[in-house]
Coordinates of C-alpha atoms in Angstrom, one line a residue:
M1399 CA 253.4 94.9 86.6
Y1400 CA 250.0 96.4 86.9
I1401 CA 247.0 94.1 87.6
K1402 CA 243.7 95.4 86.2
R1403 CA 241.1 95.9 88.9
T1404 CA 237.3 95.8 88.7
A1405 CA 237.4 99.0 90.8
E1406 CA 238.6 100.9 87.7
E1407 CA 235.1 100.8 86.3
I1408 CA 233.6 102.2 89.5
L1409 CA 236.4 104.8 89.7
A1410 CA 235.8 105.9 86.1
K1411 CA 232.1 106.5 86.9
E1412 CA 232.9 108.4 90.1
L1413 CA 235.5 110.7 88.4
K1414 CA 232.6 112.1 86.2
N1415 CA 230.8 113.8 89.1
S1416 CA 232.0 117.0 90.7
K1417 CA 231.9 115.8 94.3
I1418 CA 235.0 115.1 96.4
L1419 CA 236.0 111.5 96.0
I1420 CA 237.4 109.7 99.0
I1421 CA 239.1 106.3 98.6
L1422 CA 239.7 104.5 101.9
G1423 CA 241.4 101.2 102.5
A1424 CA 244.0 99.4 104.5
R1425 CA 247.7 100.2 103.8
Q1426 CA 249.3 98.7 100.8
V1427 CA 246.2 97.5 99.0
G1428 CA 246.8 99.6 95.9
K1429 CA 244.8 102.8 96.3
T1430 CA 247.7 105.0 95.0
T1431 CA 248.6 102.6 92.3
L1432 CA 245.0 102.5 91.0
I1433 CA 244.6 106.3 90.9
K1434 CA 248.0 106.8 89.3
H1435 CA 247.2 104.2 86.6
V1436 CA 243.7 105.5 85.8
L1437 CA 244.9 109.2 85.7
A1438 CA 248.3 108.6 84.1
K1439 CA 247.3 110.6 81.0
E1440 CA 245.4 113.3 82.8
K1441 CA 246.5 116.7 84.1
A1442 CA 246.8 115.8 87.7
V1443 CA 248.6 117.0 90.8
F1444 CA 249.5 114.4 93.4
L1445 CA 250.5 115.3 97.0
N1446 CA 251.5 112.7 99.5
L1447 CA 251.1 114.0 103.1
D1448 CA 253.7 111.4 104.3
I1449 CA 256.3 113.6 102.4
E1450 CA 257.2 116.7 104.3
V1451 CA 257.6 118.9 101.2
D1452 CA 254.2 117.9 100.0
K1453 CA 252.6 118.5 103.4
N1454 CA 254.1 121.9 103.6
R1455 CA 252.9 122.7 100.0
F1456 CA 249.4 121.6 101.0
L1457 CA 249.5 123.8 104.1
A1458 CA 250.7 126.8 102.2
M1459 CA 247.9 126.3 99.7
A1460 CA 245.4 126.2 102.6
N1461 CA 246.4 129.7 103.5
L1462 CA 245.4 131.1 100.1
E1463 CA 242.1 132.0 98.6
P1464 CA 240.8 128.7 97.0
S1465 CA 241.2 129.8 93.3
Q1466 CA 244.7 131.2 94.1
A1467 CA 245.6 127.9 95.8
M1468 CA 244.7 126.0 92.6
K1469 CA 246.7 128.4 90.5
T1470 CA 249.9 127.5 92.5
V1471 CA 249.5 124.0 91.1
N1472 CA 248.7 125.1 87.5
E1473 CA 244.9 124.4 87.9
P1474 CA 244.9 120.6 87.3
R1475 CA 241.9 118.6 86.2
Y1476 CA 242.5 116.3 89.3
F1477 CA 244.0 117.2 92.6
I1478 CA 244.9 114.1 94.6
I1479 CA 246.0 114.0 98.3
D1480 CA 247.4 110.7 99.4
E1481 CA 247.7 109.8 103.0
A1482 CA 245.0 112.5 103.6
Q1483 CA 244.5 111.3 107.2
R1484 CA 247.9 112.5 108.2
L1485 CA 246.6 116.0 108.8
K1486 CA 243.7 116.5 111.1
N1487 CA 242.2 119.4 109.1
T1488 CA 242.6 118.0 105.6
G1489 CA 238.8 117.4 105.3
Q1490 CA 238.0 120.9 106.4
I1491 CA 240.5 122.5 104.0
V1492 CA 239.2 120.5 100.9
K1493 CA 235.6 121.1 101.9
G1494 CA 236.3 124.9 101.9
W1495 CA 237.8 124.5 98.4
Y1496 CA 234.9 122.4 97.2
D1497 CA 232.4 124.9 98.6
S1498 CA 234.3 127.7 96.7
S1499 CA 233.8 125.7 93.5
V1500 CA 237.4 125.1 92.6
S1501 CA 237.8 123.6 89.2
P1502 CA 239.8 120.4 89.9
K1503 CA 238.1 117.2 91.0
I1504 CA 239.5 116.6 94.5
I1505 CA 240.4 113.0 95.4
L1506 CA 241.5 112.0 98.9
L1507 CA 243.3 108.7 99.5
G1508 CA 243.9 107.2 102.9
S1509 CA 243.4 104.6 105.5
S1510 CA 240.1 104.6 107.4
S1511 CA 239.8 107.7 109.5
L1512 CA 236.7 109.2 111.1
D1513 CA 238.3 112.7 110.8
L1514 CA 238.7 112.3 107.1
I1515 CA 235.2 110.9 106.5
N1516 CA 233.6 113.8 108.5

C-alpha cells in the first residue's frame, strides 16, 4: 500500500526544471518508491546500480556520445539512477550528459555521499 507523501508536491515542482535532480536519504526511507509512484505514467528509464546488469548498462552508456547514450534507452523523458553512490564517477558521467544538453530529466537517488553531491 502506497502512503501519500508531502514530498510529492516538492518533487512535482522540481521535475519541471531542467537541472539534474538528486534525492538523498537514508536507506529504506522510500526514495525509490516515491519516484516510481510519481513517474508511473511517464516515459522513464530506471537503472539500479546495485544490480550488476544495470551497472554494466550505465557504464556502457558512459562510453558513448551523450545523445547516442540516450538513444540506447529510447530517449526517455526521465532517466533515473538508483543507488547512484555505488559508482564513484556517476556524478561526473551525468554532469557530462547534462552539459551536452541530453533531453531526459536526470534523477539520481542515493544515500548521502559527498562524491555524488560534488
